Coordinates of C-alpha atoms in Angstrom, one line a residue:
M1 CA -23.8 -21.9 9.5
D2 CA -21.0 -20.0 10.1
N3 CA -18.5 -20.1 7.2
T4 CA -15.5 -19.8 9.1
T5 CA -14.6 -22.9 7.5
L6 CA -14.4 -21.3 4.0
S7 CA -17.0 -24.2 3.7
K8 CA -17.7 -25.7 0.0
H9 CA -20.3 -23.5 -1.3
Q10 CA -19.5 -20.4 -0.3
T11 CA -15.7 -19.2 -0.8
F12 CA -13.5 -15.8 0.8
Y13 CA -13.1 -13.6 -1.6
A14 CA -11.8 -9.6 -2.2
V15 CA -12.8 -8.2 -5.5
G16 CA -12.0 -4.4 -6.3
L17 CA -10.3 -1.9 -8.4
S18 CA -7.6 0.7 -7.6
Y19 CA -6.0 3.7 -8.5
K20 CA -3.2 0.9 -9.8
K21 CA -5.1 0.1 -12.9
A22 CA -8.0 2.1 -12.7
D23 CA -7.7 6.1 -13.4
A24 CA -9.6 8.8 -11.4
E25 CA -12.5 8.7 -14.2
I26 CA -13.3 4.9 -13.9
R27 CA -12.6 5.1 -10.3
G28 CA -14.6 7.9 -9.8
K29 CA -17.9 5.8 -11.5
F30 CA -17.2 3.0 -8.8
S31 CA -17.1 5.3 -6.1
L32 CA -19.7 4.3 -3.1
D33 CA -21.3 7.3 -0.9
S34 CA -22.5 6.0 2.4
K35 CA -26.0 5.8 1.0
A36 CA -24.8 3.1 -1.8
K37 CA -22.6 1.3 0.3
T38 CA -25.5 0.6 2.8
N39 CA -27.9 -0.1 -0.2
L40 CA -25.8 -2.6 -1.2
L41 CA -25.2 -4.2 2.0
Q42 CA -28.7 -4.5 2.3
Q43 CA -29.2 -6.0 -1.1
A44 CA -26.5 -8.6 -0.2
K45 CA -28.2 -9.2 3.0
A46 CA -31.2 -10.1 1.5
D47 CA -29.6 -11.8 -1.4
G48 CA -28.2 -14.6 1.3
I49 CA -24.8 -13.4 1.3
E50 CA -23.3 -14.3 4.8
S51 CA -20.5 -11.7 5.5
L52 CA -19.6 -8.9 3.6
I53 CA -18.0 -5.4 3.9
V54 CA -17.7 -3.1 1.3
T55 CA -15.1 0.1 1.8
S56 CA -14.7 2.9 -0.7
T57 CA -11.7 5.6 -0.9
C58 CA -10.6 7.7 -3.7
N59 CA -8.2 5.7 -4.7
R60 CA -10.3 2.1 -4.3
T61 CA -13.4 0.7 -4.1
E62 CA -13.4 -3.2 -2.7
M63 CA -15.4 -6.2 -1.3
Y64 CA -14.2 -8.5 1.1
G65 CA -17.1 -11.3 1.8
Y66 CA -18.5 -14.8 1.2
A67 CA -19.9 -15.5 -2.2
E68 CA -20.8 -18.7 -4.7
H69 CA -19.4 -16.8 -7.3
P70 CA -17.3 -13.5 -7.4
F71 CA -20.1 -12.2 -10.1
Q72 CA -22.3 -12.2 -7.0
L73 CA -20.3 -9.5 -5.4
I74 CA -19.6 -7.9 -8.7
K75 CA -22.9 -7.6 -9.4
L76 CA -23.8 -5.5 -6.1
L77 CA -21.3 -3.2 -6.8
C78 CA -22.4 -2.3 -10.5
E79 CA -26.0 -2.2 -9.3
N80 CA -25.3 0.2 -6.4
S81 CA -22.5 2.4 -8.2
D82 CA -22.2 4.3 -12.3
G83 CA -19.8 1.8 -13.5
T84 CA -20.4 -1.5 -15.8
V85 CA -19.8 -5.3 -15.5
E86 CA -17.4 -4.5 -18.8
D87 CA -15.8 -1.3 -17.2
F88 CA -15.1 -3.1 -14.2
Q89 CA -13.4 -6.4 -16.2
K90 CA -10.8 -4.4 -17.9
V91 CA -9.4 -3.1 -14.5
A92 CA -10.3 -5.2 -11.7
Y93 CA -9.0 -8.3 -9.3
V94 CA -10.4 -10.9 -8.0
Y95 CA -8.6 -12.8 -5.4
K96 CA -10.2 -15.7 -3.6
N97 CA -9.2 -17.5 0.2
Q98 CA -5.8 -17.1 1.5
E99 CA -4.9 -14.4 -1.4
A100 CA -7.9 -12.5 -0.8
I101 CA -6.8 -12.8 2.9
S102 CA -3.4 -11.3 2.1
H103 CA -4.6 -8.8 -0.1
M104 CA -6.2 -7.4 2.9
F105 CA -3.5 -7.5 5.2
R106 CA -1.6 -5.6 2.4
V107 CA -4.5 -3.2 1.9
G108 CA -5.1 -2.0 5.8
T109 CA -1.8 -1.7 6.4
G110 CA -0.7 1.0 3.8
L111 CA 1.5 -1.7 1.9
D112 CA -1.3 -1.3 -1.2
S113 CA -1.5 2.6 -0.8
Q114 CA -1.0 5.0 -3.4
I115 CA 1.6 6.7 -0.7
L116 CA 3.8 3.7 1.0
G117 CA 2.6 3.6 4.4
D118 CA -0.7 6.2 4.1
F119 CA -2.5 4.7 7.2
E120 CA -5.7 6.1 6.4
I121 CA -7.7 2.9 5.2
I122 CA -7.3 1.1 8.3
S123 CA -10.2 3.4 9.7
Q124 CA -12.3 3.2 7.1
I125 CA -11.9 -0.9 6.7
K126 CA -12.7 -0.4 10.5
S127 CA -15.7 1.6 9.7
S128 CA -17.0 -0.6 7.1
F129 CA -16.8 -3.4 9.4
I130 CA -18.6 -1.6 12.4
E131 CA -21.4 -0.6 9.9
A132 CA -21.5 -4.5 7.7
K133 CA -21.9 -6.0 11.4
S134 CA -24.7 -3.6 12.2
I135 CA -26.9 -5.4 9.3
G136 CA -25.5 -8.5 10.5
L137 CA -23.3 -9.2 7.5
A138 CA -20.2 -10.3 9.8
N139 CA -19.3 -13.5 10.6
A140 CA -16.6 -14.8 13.3
F141 CA -14.1 -15.4 10.2
M142 CA -14.4 -11.7 9.2
E143 CA -14.2 -10.2 12.7
R144 CA -11.0 -12.1 13.3
L145 CA -9.9 -11.3 9.8
I146 CA -10.4 -7.3 10.9
N147 CA -8.9 -7.8 14.1
S148 CA -5.8 -8.9 12.8
V149 CA -5.3 -6.8 10.1
I150 CA -6.0 -3.9 12.8
Q151 CA -3.5 -5.4 15.2
A152 CA -0.7 -5.9 11.9
S153 CA -1.6 -2.2 11.1
K154 CA -1.2 -0.8 14.4
R155 CA 1.8 -3.2 14.9
I156 CA 3.9 -2.0 11.7
K157 CA 2.8 1.8 12.7
T158 CA 4.9 1.7 16.0
E159 CA 7.6 -1.1 15.1
T160 CA 8.5 -0.1 11.9
G161 CA 9.2 3.4 10.3
I162 CA 6.9 3.1 7.1
S163 CA 5.0 6.0 8.0
S164 CA 7.4 8.0 9.1
G165 CA 8.2 11.4 7.2
A166 CA 5.3 13.8 6.3
T167 CA 4.3 12.4 2.7
S168 CA 0.3 11.6 2.0
V169 CA -1.8 13.2 -1.0
S170 CA -2.1 16.4 1.0
F171 CA 1.5 17.1 1.9
A172 CA 2.2 16.1 -2.0
S173 CA -0.2 18.9 -2.9
V174 CA 1.7 21.3 -0.4
Q175 CA 4.9 20.4 -1.9
F176 CA 4.1 20.3 -5.9
I177 CA 2.7 23.9 -4.7
L178 CA 5.9 24.8 -2.7
R179 CA 7.9 24.0 -5.9
N180 CA 5.9 26.0 -8.5
V181 CA 4.7 29.1 -7.6
D182 CA 6.7 31.7 -6.8
D183 CA 7.1 34.2 -3.9
L184 CA 4.3 31.8 -2.5
K185 CA 3.3 33.7 0.5
N186 CA 2.4 37.1 -0.7
K187 CA -0.6 35.0 -3.5
N188 CA -3.7 34.1 -3.0
I189 CA -5.0 30.3 -2.2
L190 CA -8.6 29.2 -2.0
L191 CA -9.4 26.1 -0.7
F192 CA -12.8 24.8 -2.2
G193 CA -14.1 21.7 -0.2
T194 CA -13.4 20.6 3.2
G195 CA -13.7 17.0 3.4
K196 CA -10.7 14.9 4.9
I197 CA -7.9 15.8 2.3
G198 CA -9.2 18.9 1.7
R199 CA -9.0 19.5 5.7
N200 CA -5.3 18.1 6.0
T201 CA -4.1 20.2 2.8
C202 CA -5.3 23.1 4.3
E203 CA -3.3 22.2 7.5
N204 CA -0.4 21.9 5.5
L205 CA -1.1 25.0 3.4
V206 CA -0.6 26.8 6.9
K207 CA 1.9 25.2 8.5
H208 CA 4.3 25.2 5.0
T209 CA 3.7 28.4 3.6
K210 CA 3.4 31.1 6.1
N211 CA 0.7 32.3 3.9
E212 CA -1.8 34.5 5.6
H213 CA -4.5 34.9 2.3
I214 CA -6.2 31.6 2.6
T215 CA -9.6 31.6 1.7
L216 CA -12.3 28.7 2.4
I217 CA -15.7 28.1 0.6
N218 CA -17.9 25.2 1.0
R219 CA -21.1 24.3 0.6
T220 CA -21.9 24.2 4.2
K221 CA -20.6 27.3 5.2
G222 CA -20.3 25.9 9.1
K223 CA -18.3 23.2 8.0
A224 CA -15.9 26.0 6.4
E225 CA -16.1 28.0 9.7
K226 CA -15.2 24.9 11.7
I227 CA -11.7 24.5 10.5
A228 CA -11.0 28.2 9.5
G229 CA -11.9 29.2 12.9
K230 CA -8.8 26.6 14.0
F231 CA -6.1 28.0 11.5
N232 CA -7.3 31.5 11.4
L233 CA -8.4 31.9 7.8
V234 CA -11.0 33.5 5.9
V235 CA -14.5 32.2 5.0
K236 CA -16.6 33.2 2.0
D237 CA -20.1 31.8 0.8
Y238 CA -20.3 29.6 -1.7
A239 CA -22.3 32.4 -3.8
D240 CA -19.2 34.3 -3.8
L241 CA -16.9 30.8 -5.5
Q242 CA -16.5 32.7 -9.0
L243 CA -15.6 36.3 -7.5
E244 CA -13.2 34.1 -5.4
I245 CA -11.6 32.4 -8.2
Q246 CA -10.8 35.0 -9.7
K247 CA -8.7 36.8 -7.1
A248 CA -7.0 33.6 -6.4
D249 CA -3.8 32.5 -7.3
V250 CA -3.8 29.2 -6.6
L251 CA -6.9 26.5 -5.9
V252 CA -7.3 24.1 -4.4
V253 CA -10.7 21.4 -5.2
A254 CA -11.5 18.8 -2.5
T255 CA -15.2 18.4 -2.5
G256 CA -17.2 15.0 -2.4
A257 CA -19.3 16.3 -5.3
H258 CA -20.5 13.6 -7.8
N259 CA -19.9 16.1 -10.4
P260 CA -17.6 18.7 -11.6
T261 CA -18.1 21.6 -9.6
V262 CA -15.4 24.1 -11.5
D263 CA -15.4 24.0 -15.3
A264 CA -14.5 27.0 -17.9
A265 CA -18.2 28.5 -17.9
I266 CA -17.1 29.7 -14.1
L267 CA -13.5 31.0 -14.6
K268 CA -13.7 34.4 -16.0
L269 CA -9.9 35.1 -14.9
K270 CA -8.0 38.3 -14.9
K271 CA -4.2 36.2 -14.1
P272 CA -2.8 32.6 -14.3
L273 CA -4.0 29.7 -11.9
L274 CA -3.1 26.8 -10.9
I275 CA -5.8 24.4 -10.0
L276 CA -5.5 21.1 -7.7
D277 CA -8.0 18.8 -8.1
L278 CA -7.5 16.2 -4.7
S279 CA -11.4 15.2 -5.5
I280 CA -12.8 11.5 -6.6
P281 CA -14.6 11.6 -9.2
K282 CA -13.1 14.5 -10.5
N283 CA -14.7 17.7 -9.1
V284 CA -12.4 20.2 -12.4
N285 CA -13.9 19.5 -15.8
E286 CA -10.5 18.7 -18.3
D287 CA -12.2 21.7 -20.4
V288 CA -10.5 24.4 -17.8
R289 CA -7.3 23.1 -19.6
N290 CA -8.4 25.3 -23.1
I291 CA -8.3 28.8 -20.9
S292 CA -4.8 30.6 -20.9
G293 CA -3.2 30.9 -18.0
V294 CA -4.9 27.4 -16.3
T295 CA -2.7 24.4 -15.0
L296 CA -4.8 22.0 -13.9
V297 CA -2.9 18.9 -11.5
H298 CA -4.9 15.8 -10.7
L299 CA -4.3 13.7 -7.7
D300 CA -3.1 10.9 -9.6
E301 CA -0.4 12.9 -10.7
L302 CA 0.5 14.3 -7.3
S303 CA 0.8 10.5 -6.1
Q304 CA 3.9 9.9 -8.4
M305 CA 5.8 12.0 -6.8
T306 CA 8.9 10.1 -5.2
D307 CA 11.3 11.9 -3.0
E308 CA 13.8 10.8 0.1
T309 CA 10.9 10.1 2.1
L310 CA 9.1 7.4 0.0
E311 CA 12.8 6.1 -0.4
K312 CA 13.2 5.9 3.4
R313 CA 9.8 4.3 3.5
R314 CA 10.6 1.5 1.0
S315 CA 13.3 0.5 3.1
H316 CA 11.0 -0.6 5.9
L317 CA 9.2 -3.0 3.9
P318 CA 11.2 -5.8 4.8
A319 CA 10.1 -5.5 8.3
A320 CA 6.6 -4.3 7.6
E321 CA 5.9 -7.8 5.4
A322 CA 7.5 -10.0 8.5
I323 CA 4.8 -8.3 10.8
I324 CA 2.2 -9.2 8.5
E325 CA 3.5 -12.7 7.7
E326 CA 3.7 -13.3 11.4
V327 CA 0.0 -12.1 12.4
K328 CA -1.5 -13.7 9.2
E329 CA -0.3 -17.2 10.3
E330 CA -1.7 -16.9 14.0
F331 CA -5.1 -16.1 11.9
K332 CA -4.3 -19.3 9.7
T333 CA -3.6 -21.3 13.0
W334 CA -7.0 -19.8 14.2
V335 CA -8.7 -20.6 11.4
K336 CA -7.6 -23.9 11.2
A337 CA -8.5 -24.9 14.4
R338 CA -12.0 -24.1 14.3
K339 CA -12.1 -25.4 11.4
F340 CA -11.2 -29.4 13.0
A341 CA -12.4 -28.3 16.2
P342 CA -16.1 -29.7 15.7
T343 CA -14.6 -32.8 14.6
I344 CA -12.3 -33.2 17.6
H345 CA -15.1 -32.9 19.9
A346 CA -17.4 -35.4 17.6
L347 CA -14.2 -37.7 17.9
K348 CA -13.9 -37.4 21.6
A349 CA -18.2 -37.9 22.2
K350 CA -17.7 -41.1 20.0
L351 CA -15.0 -42.7 22.1
N352 CA -16.9 -41.4 25.1
T353 CA -19.7 -43.5 24.2
I354 CA -17.6 -46.5 23.3
K355 CA -15.7 -46.2 26.7
T356 CA -19.6 -45.8 28.7
S357 CA -20.6 -49.2 27.0
E358 CA -17.1 -50.3 27.6
L359 CA -17.6 -49.8 30.6
N360 CA -21.4 -50.7 31.4
F361 CA -20.5 -53.7 30.0
Q362 CA -17.4 -54.6 32.0
R363 CA -19.0 -53.9 35.2
K364 CA -21.5 -56.4 34.7
K365 CA -19.0 -59.3 33.8
I366 CA -16.3 -58.5 36.1
S367 CA -16.6 -58.9 40.0
N368 CA -15.0 -56.1 42.5
F369 CA -14.5 -54.1 39.1
D370 CA -13.1 -50.8 40.2
E371 CA -15.1 -48.6 38.3
E372 CA -12.7 -45.1 39.2
Q373 CA -9.7 -46.5 37.6
A374 CA -11.3 -47.6 34.7
E375 CA -12.7 -44.1 34.4
I376 CA -9.6 -42.6 34.7
I377 CA -7.2 -45.0 32.4
S378 CA -9.8 -44.9 29.7
S379 CA -10.8 -41.2 30.0
R380 CA -6.5 -40.5 29.6
I381 CA -6.5 -42.9 26.6
I382 CA -9.2 -40.9 24.9
Q383 CA -7.8 -37.7 25.9
K384 CA -4.2 -38.6 23.8
I385 CA -5.6 -40.3 20.9
T386 CA -7.7 -36.8 20.4
T387 CA -4.4 -35.5 21.0
H388 CA -3.0 -37.4 18.1
F389 CA -5.7 -36.3 15.9
A390 CA -5.7 -32.6 16.7
N391 CA -1.5 -32.8 16.2
H392 CA -2.4 -34.3 12.8
L393 CA -4.3 -31.5 11.7
K394 CA -2.8 -29.0 13.0
D395 CA 0.5 -30.4 10.9
D396 CA 0.7 -27.6 7.7
N397 CA 1.2 -30.2 5.5
T398 CA -2.1 -31.6 6.3
M399 CA -5.2 -32.0 3.9
V400 CA -7.6 -30.5 6.4
D401 CA -10.5 -31.3 4.6
Q402 CA -9.4 -34.5 3.6
S403 CA -8.4 -35.5 7.1
I404 CA -11.6 -34.4 8.4
E405 CA -14.1 -36.3 6.0
W406 CA -11.7 -39.5 7.0
I407 CA -11.8 -39.5 10.7
E408 CA -15.6 -38.6 10.2
K409 CA -16.2 -41.7 8.2
I410 CA -14.0 -44.4 10.2
F411 CA -15.6 -43.1 13.1
Q412 CA -18.9 -42.8 11.7
I413 CA -19.5 -39.3 13.1
E414 CA -20.7 -36.3 12.1
A415 CA -19.6 -32.5 13.1
A416 CA -21.5 -29.8 14.1
T417 CA -21.1 -26.9 11.8
N418 CA -19.4 -23.5 14.4
E419 CA -21.9 -21.3 15.1

């Protein structure tokens, strides 16, 4: 059975938490690596959940899917992360049906991002859907919804200026460094970690600082060498981390580790150090703040940077929202049509049964019975009757569920569900 029709037993939910109410520490608890995501999806499949996608980024962890009750989804999240139900309830949101659909549109188009117009999330949603589909957790409703959100995202990107100007977490971090570090081109910058934000920060640092003293360290040296080659940077071994930190004026931490990788114990400083922690969960222990000369800035603080670029972006919000409404309406029309299509098919079949029986009866009764004419006329009448019913069901003011029930009762039909 396909719950494209938001069936009586299962509801479409969006369940999650984001930077809006959950700080970096809480987001870290609920963050899911790729293994945890796969486990969660497999568990959902085993639990009989029919369609579900899961996304987890540094700003949010979310689930979109069908359930009889949102707690089914919350339980899956808590069982596969370090978060508890109590933690979740303090910061979470649960949307259902139309609200859940609207939420996915806003998230997927960058309108709900920590930095407005950041389109990174749409690629996450795409890959989450591909994984869900491979596990057998993507029904027609979900596929159509994801494709609609992708379409809205593309249109907003090309038809509005909401992503114009360089604004992202990596850009914000470089701007922060430029504003707060004097004589930057002669300072030593150490980048620890080469995740996506780390790579982007690296690119922005090279572009904007004209600094030739950037060193790169990653647990896997090969990855660091790949990036360093692109930007002509120095790569050091992970074992040299402590030594390189002593030489650094600026340390950018962008690792994907689940526990802090930098703490007071490894900082044997000879000069002031600015540390930017761009990781979720946090990868720099708060105890570094106790060391004289250390300034620690976290991703959440950087994201609150508002500048002219963001103001310009906000002016494009109405145009972006209009595109979302348009694509969302097309999606709703599809859902509605798909919902009543089986009833219209069943009604047509019922009327054709009546027609066949009546023609058979009249054929025996009437001499010179013109079968061809009778077939044409009755088929046209059936077509017009079903069109009237379809138009009624398409109407925005129609209570579709009630009308379907009423049609099925009157004509004594049972519509097959969409597969």
